[in-house]
PDB file of N, CA and C in Angstrom:
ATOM      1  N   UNK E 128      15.136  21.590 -17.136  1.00 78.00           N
ATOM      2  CA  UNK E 128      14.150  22.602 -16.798  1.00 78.00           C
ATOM      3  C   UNK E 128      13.841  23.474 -18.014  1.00 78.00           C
ATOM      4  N   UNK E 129      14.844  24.105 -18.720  1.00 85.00           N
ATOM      5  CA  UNK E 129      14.351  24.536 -19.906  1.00 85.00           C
ATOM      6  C   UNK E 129      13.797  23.857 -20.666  1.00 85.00           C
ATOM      7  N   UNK E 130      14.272  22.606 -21.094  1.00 81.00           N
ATOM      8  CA  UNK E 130      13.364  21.893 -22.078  1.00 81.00           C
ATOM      9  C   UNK E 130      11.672  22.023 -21.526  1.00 81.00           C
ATOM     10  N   UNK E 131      11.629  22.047 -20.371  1.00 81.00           N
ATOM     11  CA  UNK E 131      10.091  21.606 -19.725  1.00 81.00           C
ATOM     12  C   UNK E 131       9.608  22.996 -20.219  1.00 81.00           C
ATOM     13  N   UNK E 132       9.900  23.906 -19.888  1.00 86.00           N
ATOM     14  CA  UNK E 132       9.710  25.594 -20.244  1.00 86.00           C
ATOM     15  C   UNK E 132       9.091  25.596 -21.577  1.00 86.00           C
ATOM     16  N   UNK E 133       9.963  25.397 -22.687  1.00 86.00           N
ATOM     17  CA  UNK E 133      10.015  25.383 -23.896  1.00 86.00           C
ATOM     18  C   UNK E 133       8.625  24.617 -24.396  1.00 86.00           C
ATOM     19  N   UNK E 134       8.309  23.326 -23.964  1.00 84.00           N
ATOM     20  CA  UNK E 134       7.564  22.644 -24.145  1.00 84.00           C
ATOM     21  C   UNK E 134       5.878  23.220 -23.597  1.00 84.00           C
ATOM     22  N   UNK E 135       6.001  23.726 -22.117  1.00 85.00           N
ATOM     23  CA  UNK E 135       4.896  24.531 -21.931  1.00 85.00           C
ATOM     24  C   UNK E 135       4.389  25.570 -22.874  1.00 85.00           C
ATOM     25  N   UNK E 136       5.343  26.392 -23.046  1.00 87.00           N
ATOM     26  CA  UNK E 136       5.401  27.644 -24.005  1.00 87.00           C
ATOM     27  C   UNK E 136       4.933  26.919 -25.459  1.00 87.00           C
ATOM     28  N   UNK E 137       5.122  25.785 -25.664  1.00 87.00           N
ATOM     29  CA  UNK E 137       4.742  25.497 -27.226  1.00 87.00           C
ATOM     30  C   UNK E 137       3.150  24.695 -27.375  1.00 87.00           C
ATOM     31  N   UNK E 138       3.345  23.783 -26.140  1.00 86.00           N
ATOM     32  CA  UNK E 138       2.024  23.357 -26.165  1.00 86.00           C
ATOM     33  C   UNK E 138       0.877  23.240 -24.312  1.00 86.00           C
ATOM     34  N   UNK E 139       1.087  24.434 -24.127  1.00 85.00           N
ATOM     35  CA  UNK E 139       0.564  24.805 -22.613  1.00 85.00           C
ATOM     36  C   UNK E 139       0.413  23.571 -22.229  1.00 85.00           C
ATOM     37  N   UNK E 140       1.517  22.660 -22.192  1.00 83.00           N
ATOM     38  CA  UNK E 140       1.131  21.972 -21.137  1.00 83.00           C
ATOM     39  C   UNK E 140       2.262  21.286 -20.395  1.00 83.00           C
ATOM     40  N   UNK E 141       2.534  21.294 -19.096  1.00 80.00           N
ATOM     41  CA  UNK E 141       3.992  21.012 -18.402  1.00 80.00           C
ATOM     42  C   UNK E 141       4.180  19.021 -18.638  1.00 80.00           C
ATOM     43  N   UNK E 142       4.926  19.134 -18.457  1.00 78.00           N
ATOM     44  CA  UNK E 142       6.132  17.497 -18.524  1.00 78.00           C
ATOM     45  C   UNK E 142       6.347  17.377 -17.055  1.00 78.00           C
ATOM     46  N   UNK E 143       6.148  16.330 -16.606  1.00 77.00           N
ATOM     47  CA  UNK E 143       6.651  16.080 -15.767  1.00 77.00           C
ATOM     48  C   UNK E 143       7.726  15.372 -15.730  1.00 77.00           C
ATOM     49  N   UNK E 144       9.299  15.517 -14.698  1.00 74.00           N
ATOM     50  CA  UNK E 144      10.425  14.632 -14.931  1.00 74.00           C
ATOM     51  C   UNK E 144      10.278  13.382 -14.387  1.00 74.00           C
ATOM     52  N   UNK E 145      10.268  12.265 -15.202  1.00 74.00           N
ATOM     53  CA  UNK E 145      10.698  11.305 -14.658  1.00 74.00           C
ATOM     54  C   UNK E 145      12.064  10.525 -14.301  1.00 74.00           C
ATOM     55  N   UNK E 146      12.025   9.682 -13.387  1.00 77.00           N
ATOM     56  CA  UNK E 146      13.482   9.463 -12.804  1.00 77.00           C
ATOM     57  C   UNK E 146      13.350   7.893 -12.592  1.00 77.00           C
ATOM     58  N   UNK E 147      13.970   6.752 -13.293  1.00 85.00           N
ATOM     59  CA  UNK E 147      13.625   5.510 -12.337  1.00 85.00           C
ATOM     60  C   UNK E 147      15.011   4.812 -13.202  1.00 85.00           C
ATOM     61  N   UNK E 148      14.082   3.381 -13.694  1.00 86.00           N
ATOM     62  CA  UNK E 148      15.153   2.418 -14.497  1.00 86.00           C
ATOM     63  C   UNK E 148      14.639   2.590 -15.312  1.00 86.00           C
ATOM     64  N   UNK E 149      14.852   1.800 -16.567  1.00 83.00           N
ATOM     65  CA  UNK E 149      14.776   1.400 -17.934  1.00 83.00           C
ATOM     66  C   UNK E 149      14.488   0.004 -18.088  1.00 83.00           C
ATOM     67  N   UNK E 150      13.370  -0.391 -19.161  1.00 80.00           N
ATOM     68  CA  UNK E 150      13.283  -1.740 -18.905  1.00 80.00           C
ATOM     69  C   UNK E 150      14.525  -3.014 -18.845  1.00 80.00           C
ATOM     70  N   UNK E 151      15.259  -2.217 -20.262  1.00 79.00           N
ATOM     71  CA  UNK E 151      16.811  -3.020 -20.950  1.00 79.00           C
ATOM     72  C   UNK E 151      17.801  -2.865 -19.769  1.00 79.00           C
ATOM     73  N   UNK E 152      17.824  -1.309 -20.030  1.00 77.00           N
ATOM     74  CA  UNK E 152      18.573  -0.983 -19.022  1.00 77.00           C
ATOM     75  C   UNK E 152      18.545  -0.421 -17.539  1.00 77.00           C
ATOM     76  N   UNK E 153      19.304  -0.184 -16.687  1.00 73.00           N
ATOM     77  CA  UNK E 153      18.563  -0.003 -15.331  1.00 73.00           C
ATOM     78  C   UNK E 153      19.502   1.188 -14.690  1.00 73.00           C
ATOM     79  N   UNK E 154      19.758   1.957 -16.064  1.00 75.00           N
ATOM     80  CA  UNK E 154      20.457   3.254 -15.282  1.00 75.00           C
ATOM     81  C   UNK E 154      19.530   4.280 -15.561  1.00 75.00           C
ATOM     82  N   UNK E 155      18.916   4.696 -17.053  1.00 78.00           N
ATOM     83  CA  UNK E 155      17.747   5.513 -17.391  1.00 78.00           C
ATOM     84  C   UNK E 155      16.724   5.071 -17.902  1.00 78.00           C
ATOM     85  N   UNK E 156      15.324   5.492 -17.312  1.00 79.00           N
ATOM     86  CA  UNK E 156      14.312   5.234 -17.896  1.00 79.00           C
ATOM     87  C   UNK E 156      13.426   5.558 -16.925  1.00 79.00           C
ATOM     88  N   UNK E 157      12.190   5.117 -17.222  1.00 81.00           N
ATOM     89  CA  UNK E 157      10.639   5.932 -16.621  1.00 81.00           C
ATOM     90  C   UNK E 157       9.829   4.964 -15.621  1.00 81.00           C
ATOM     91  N   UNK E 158      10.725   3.211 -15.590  1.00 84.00           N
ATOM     92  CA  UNK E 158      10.235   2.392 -14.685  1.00 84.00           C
ATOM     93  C   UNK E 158      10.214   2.658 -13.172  1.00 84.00           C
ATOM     94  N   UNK E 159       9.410   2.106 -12.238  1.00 84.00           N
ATOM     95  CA  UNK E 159       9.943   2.412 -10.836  1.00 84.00           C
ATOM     96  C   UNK E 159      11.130   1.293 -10.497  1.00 84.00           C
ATOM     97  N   UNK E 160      11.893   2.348 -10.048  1.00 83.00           N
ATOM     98  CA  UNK E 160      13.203   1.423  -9.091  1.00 83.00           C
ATOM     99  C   UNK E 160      12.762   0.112  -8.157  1.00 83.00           C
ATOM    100  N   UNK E 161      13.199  -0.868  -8.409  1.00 83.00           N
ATOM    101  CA  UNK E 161      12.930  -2.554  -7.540  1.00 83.00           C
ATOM    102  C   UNK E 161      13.064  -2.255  -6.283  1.00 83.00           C
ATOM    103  N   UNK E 162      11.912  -2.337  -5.622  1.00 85.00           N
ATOM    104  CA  UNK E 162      11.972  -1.734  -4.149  1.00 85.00           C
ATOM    105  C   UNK E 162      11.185  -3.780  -3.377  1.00 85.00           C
ATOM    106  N   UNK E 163      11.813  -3.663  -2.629  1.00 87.00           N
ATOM    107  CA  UNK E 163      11.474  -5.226  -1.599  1.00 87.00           C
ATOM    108  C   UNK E 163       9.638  -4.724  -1.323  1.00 87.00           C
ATOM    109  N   UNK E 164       9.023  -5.806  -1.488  1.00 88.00           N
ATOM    110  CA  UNK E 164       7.756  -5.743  -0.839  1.00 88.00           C
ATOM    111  C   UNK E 164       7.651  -7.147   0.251  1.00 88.00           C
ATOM    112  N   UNK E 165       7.262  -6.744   1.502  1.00 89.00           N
ATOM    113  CA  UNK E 165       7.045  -7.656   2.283  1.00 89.00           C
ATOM    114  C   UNK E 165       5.510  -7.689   2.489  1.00 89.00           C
ATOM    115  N   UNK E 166       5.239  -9.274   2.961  1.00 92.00           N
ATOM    116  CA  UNK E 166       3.600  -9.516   3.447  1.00 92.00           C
ATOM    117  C   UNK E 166       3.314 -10.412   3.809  1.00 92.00           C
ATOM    118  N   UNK E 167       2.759 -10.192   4.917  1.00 93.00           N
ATOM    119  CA  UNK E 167       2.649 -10.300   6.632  1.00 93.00           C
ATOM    120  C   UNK E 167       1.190 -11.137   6.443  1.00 93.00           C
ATOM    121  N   UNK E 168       1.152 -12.638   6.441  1.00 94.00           N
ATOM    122  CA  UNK E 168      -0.486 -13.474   6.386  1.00 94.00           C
ATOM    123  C   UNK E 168      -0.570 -13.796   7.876  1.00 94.00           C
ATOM    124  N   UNK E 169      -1.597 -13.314   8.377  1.00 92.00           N
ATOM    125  CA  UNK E 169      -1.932 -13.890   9.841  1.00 92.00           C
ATOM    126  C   UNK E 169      -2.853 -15.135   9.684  1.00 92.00           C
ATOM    127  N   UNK E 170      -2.813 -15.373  10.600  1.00 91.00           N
ATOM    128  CA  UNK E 170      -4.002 -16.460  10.687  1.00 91.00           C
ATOM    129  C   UNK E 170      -5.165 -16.479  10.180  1.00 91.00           C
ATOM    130  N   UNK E 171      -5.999 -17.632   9.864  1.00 93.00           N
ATOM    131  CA  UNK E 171      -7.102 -17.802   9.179  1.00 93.00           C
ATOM    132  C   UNK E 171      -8.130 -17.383  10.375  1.00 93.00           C
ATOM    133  N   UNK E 172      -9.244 -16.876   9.507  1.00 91.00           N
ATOM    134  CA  UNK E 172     -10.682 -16.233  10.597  1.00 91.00           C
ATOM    135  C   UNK E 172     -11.281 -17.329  10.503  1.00 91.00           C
ATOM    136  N   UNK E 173     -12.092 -18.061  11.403  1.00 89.00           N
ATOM    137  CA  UNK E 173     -12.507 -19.157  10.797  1.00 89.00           C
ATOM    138  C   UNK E 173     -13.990 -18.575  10.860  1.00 89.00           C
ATOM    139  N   UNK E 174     -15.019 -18.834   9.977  1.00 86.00           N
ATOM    140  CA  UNK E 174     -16.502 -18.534  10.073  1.00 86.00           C
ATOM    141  C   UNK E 174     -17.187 -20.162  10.531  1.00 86.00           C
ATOM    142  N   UNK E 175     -17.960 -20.032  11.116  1.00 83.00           N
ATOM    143  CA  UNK E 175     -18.719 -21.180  11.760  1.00 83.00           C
ATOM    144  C   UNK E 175     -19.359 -22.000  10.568  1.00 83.00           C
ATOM    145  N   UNK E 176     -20.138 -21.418   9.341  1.00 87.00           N
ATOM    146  CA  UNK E 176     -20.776 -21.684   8.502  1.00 87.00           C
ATOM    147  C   UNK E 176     -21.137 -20.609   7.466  1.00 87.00           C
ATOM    148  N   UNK E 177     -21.085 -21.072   6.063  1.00 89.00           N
ATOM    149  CA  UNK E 177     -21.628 -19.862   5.296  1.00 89.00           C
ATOM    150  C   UNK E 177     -23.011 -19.603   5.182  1.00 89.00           C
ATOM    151  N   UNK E 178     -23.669 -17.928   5.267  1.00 90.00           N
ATOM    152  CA  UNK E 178     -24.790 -17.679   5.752  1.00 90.00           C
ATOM    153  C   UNK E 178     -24.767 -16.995   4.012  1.00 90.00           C
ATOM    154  N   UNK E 179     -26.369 -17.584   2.892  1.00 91.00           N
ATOM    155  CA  UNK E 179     -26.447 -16.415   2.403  1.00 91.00           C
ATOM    156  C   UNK E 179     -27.115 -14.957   2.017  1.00 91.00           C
ATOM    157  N   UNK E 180     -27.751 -14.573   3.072  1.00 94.00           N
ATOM    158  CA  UNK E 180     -27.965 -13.680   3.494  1.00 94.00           C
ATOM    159  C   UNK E 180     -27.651 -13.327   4.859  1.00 94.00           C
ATOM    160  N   UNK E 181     -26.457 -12.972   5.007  1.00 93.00           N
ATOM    161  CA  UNK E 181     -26.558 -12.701   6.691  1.00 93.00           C
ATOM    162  C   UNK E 181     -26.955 -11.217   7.056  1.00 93.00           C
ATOM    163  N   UNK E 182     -27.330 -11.135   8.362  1.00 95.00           N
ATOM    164  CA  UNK E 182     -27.950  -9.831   8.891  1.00 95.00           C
ATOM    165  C   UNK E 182     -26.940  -9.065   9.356  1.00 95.00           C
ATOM    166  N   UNK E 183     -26.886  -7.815   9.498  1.00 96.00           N
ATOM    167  CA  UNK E 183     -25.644  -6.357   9.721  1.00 96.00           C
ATOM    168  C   UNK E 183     -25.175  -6.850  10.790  1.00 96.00           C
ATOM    169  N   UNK E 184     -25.999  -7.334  12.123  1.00 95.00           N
ATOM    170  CA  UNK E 184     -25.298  -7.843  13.133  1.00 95.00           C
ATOM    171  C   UNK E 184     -24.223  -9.017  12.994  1.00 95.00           C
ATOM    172  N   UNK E 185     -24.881 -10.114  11.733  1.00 93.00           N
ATOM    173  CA  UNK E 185     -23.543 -10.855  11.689  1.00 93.00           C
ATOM    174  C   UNK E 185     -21.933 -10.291  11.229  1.00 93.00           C
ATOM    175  N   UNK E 186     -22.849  -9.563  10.075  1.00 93.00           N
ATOM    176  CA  UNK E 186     -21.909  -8.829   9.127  1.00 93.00           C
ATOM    177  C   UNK E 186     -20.628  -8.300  10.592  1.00 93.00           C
ATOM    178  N   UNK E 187     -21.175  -7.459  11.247  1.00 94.00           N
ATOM    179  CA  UNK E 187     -20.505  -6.575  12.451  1.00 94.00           C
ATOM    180  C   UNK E 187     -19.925  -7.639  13.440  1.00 94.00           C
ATOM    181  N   UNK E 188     -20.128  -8.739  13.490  1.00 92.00           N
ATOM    182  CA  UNK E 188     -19.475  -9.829  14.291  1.00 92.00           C
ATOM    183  C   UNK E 188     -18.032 -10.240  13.537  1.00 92.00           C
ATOM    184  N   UNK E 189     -18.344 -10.403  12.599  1.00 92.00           N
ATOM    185  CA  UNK E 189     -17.094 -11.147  11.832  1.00 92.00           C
ATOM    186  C   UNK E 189     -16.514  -9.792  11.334  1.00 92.00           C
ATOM    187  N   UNK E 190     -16.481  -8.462  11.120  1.00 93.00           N
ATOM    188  CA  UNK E 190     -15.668  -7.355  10.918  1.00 93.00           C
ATOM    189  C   UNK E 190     -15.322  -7.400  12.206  1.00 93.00           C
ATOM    190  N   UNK E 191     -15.794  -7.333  13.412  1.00 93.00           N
ATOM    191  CA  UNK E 191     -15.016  -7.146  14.552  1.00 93.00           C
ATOM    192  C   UNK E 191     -14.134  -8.084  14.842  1.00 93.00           C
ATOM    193  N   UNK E 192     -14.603  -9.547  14.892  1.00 93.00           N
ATOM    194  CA  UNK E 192     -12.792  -9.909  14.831  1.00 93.00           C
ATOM    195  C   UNK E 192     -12.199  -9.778  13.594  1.00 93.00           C
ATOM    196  N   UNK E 193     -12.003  -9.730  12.595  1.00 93.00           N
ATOM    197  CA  UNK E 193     -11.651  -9.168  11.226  1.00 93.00           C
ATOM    198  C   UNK E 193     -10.012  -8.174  11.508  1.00 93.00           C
ATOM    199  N   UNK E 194     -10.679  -7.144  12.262  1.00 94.00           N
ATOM    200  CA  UNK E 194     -10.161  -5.916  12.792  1.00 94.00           C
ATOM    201  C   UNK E 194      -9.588  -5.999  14.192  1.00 94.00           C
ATOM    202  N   UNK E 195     -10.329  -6.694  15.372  1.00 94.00           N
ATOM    203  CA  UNK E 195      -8.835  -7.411  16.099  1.00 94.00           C
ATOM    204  C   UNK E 195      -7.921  -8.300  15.768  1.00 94.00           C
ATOM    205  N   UNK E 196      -7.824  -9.465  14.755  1.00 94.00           N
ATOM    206  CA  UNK E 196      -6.541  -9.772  14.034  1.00 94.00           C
ATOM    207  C   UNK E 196      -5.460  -8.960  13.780  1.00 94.00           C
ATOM    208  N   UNK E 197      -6.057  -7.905  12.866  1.00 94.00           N
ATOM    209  CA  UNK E 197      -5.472  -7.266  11.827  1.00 94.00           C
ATOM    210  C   UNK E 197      -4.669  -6.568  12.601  1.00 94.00           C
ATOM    211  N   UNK E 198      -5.299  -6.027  13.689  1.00 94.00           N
ATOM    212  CA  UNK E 198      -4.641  -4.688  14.969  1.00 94.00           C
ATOM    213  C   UNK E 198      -3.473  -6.107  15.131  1.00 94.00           C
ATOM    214  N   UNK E 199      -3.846  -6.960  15.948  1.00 95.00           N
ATOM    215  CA  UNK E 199      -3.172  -7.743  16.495  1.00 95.00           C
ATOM    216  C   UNK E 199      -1.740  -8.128  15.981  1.00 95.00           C
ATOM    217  N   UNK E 200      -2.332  -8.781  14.510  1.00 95.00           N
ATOM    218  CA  UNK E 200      -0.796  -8.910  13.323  1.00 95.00           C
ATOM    219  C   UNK E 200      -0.105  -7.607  12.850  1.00 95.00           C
ATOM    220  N   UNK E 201      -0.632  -6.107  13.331  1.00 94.00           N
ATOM    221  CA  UNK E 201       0.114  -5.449  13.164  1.00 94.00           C
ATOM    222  C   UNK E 201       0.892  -5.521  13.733  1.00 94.00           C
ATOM    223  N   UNK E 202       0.705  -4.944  15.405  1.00 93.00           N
ATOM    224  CA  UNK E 202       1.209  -4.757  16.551  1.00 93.00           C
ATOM    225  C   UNK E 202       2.526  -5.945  16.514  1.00 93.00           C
ATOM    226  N   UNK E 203       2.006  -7.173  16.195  1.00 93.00           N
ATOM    227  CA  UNK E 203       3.102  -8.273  16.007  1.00 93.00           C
ATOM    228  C   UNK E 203       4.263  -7.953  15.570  1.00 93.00           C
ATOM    229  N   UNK E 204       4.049  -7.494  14.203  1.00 93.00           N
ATOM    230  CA  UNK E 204       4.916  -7.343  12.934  1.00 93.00           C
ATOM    231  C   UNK E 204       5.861  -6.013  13.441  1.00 93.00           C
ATOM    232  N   UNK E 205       5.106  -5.017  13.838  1.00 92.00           N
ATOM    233  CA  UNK E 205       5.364  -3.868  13.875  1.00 92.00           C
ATOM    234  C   UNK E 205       7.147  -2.998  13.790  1.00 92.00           C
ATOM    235  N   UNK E 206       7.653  -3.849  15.155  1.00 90.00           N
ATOM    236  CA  UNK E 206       8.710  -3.441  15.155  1.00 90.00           C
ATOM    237  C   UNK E 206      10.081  -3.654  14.239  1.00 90.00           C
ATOM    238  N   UNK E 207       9.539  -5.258  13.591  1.00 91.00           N
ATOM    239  CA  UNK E 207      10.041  -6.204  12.721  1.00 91.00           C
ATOM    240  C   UNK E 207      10.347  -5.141  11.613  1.00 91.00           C
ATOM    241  N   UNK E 208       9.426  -4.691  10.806  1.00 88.00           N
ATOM    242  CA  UNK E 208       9.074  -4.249   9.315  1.00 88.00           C
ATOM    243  C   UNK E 208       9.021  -2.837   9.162  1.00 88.00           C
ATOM    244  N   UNK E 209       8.391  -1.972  10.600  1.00 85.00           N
ATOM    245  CA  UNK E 209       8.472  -0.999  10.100  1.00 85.00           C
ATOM    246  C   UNK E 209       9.526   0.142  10.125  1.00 85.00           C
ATOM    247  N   UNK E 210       9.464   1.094   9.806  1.00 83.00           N
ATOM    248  CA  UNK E 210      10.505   2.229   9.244  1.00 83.00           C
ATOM    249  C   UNK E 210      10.514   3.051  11.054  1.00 83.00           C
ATOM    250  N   UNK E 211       9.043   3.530  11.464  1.00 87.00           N
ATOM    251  CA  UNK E 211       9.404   4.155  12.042  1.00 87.00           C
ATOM    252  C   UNK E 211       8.590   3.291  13.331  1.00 87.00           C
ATOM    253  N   UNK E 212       8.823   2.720  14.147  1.00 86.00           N
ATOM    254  CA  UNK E 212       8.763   1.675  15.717  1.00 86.00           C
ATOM    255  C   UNK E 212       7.549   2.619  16.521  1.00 86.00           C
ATOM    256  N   UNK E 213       7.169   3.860  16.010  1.00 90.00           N
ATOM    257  CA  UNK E 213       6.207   4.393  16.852  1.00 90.00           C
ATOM    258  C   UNK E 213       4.692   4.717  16.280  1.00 90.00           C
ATOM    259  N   UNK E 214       4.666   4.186  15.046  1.00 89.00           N
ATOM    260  CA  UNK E 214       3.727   4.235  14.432  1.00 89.00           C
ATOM    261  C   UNK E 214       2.537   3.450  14.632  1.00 89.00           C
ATOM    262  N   UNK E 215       1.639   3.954  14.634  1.00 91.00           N
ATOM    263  CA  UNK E 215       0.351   3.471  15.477  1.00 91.00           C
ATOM    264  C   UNK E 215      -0.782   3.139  14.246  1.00 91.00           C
ATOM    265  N   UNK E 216      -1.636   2.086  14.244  1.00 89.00           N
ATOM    266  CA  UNK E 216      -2.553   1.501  13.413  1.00 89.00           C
ATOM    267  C   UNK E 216      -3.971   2.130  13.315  1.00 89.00           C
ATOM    268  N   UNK E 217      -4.423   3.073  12.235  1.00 89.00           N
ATOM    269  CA  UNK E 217      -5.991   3.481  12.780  1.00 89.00           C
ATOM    270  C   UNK E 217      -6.797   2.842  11.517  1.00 89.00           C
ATOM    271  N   UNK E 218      -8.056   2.327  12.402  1.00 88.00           N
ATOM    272  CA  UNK E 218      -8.967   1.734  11.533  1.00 88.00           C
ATOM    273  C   UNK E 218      -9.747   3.000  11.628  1.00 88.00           C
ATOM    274  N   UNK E 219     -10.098   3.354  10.082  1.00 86.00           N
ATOM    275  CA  UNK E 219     -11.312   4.081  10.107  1.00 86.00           C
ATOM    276  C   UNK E 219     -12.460   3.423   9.423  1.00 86.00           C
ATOM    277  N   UNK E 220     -13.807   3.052  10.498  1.00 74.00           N
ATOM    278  CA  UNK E 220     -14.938   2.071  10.259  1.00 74.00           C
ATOM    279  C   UNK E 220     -15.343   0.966  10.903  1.00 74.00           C
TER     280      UNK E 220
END
């Protein structure tokens, strides 16, 4: 904390602390800590045919199931993966 002080005071401008691994090493340094990433592929959407120009109504057909999948493979996954079992999915759009 003083060093950060010192450093404001010399060149107005704060440091932020960083905390992670090190590339070499993995006790100090500025990397983020190896955290697990999981990911969840649902099923394929299938489109009937490619359109190239399609109209907003198609557009809005294929986002709507798009977005019941997605609800769907959440809801699936949900209890599996997540942290907290009561967490609820909002689409905004």
């Amino acid at each position: 904390r003083r060093m950060q002080e010192k450093i404001l005071k010399l060149f107005l401008i704060g440091t932020p602390i960083l905390h992670g691994r090190g590339i070499f090493n993995y006790t100090i340094g500025i990397m983020p800590f190896r955290k697990p990433i999981t990911t969840i592929v649902g099923k394929p959407i299938h489109i009937a045919e490619k359109i190239a120009n399609p109209t907003k109504e198609q557009i809005d057909v294929i986002h709507a199931i798009y977005k019941s999948e997605l609800i769907k493979l959440f809801y699936e996954n949900r209890d599996k993966y997540s942290m907290d079992k009561n967490i609820e999915l909002e689409i905004i759009g």
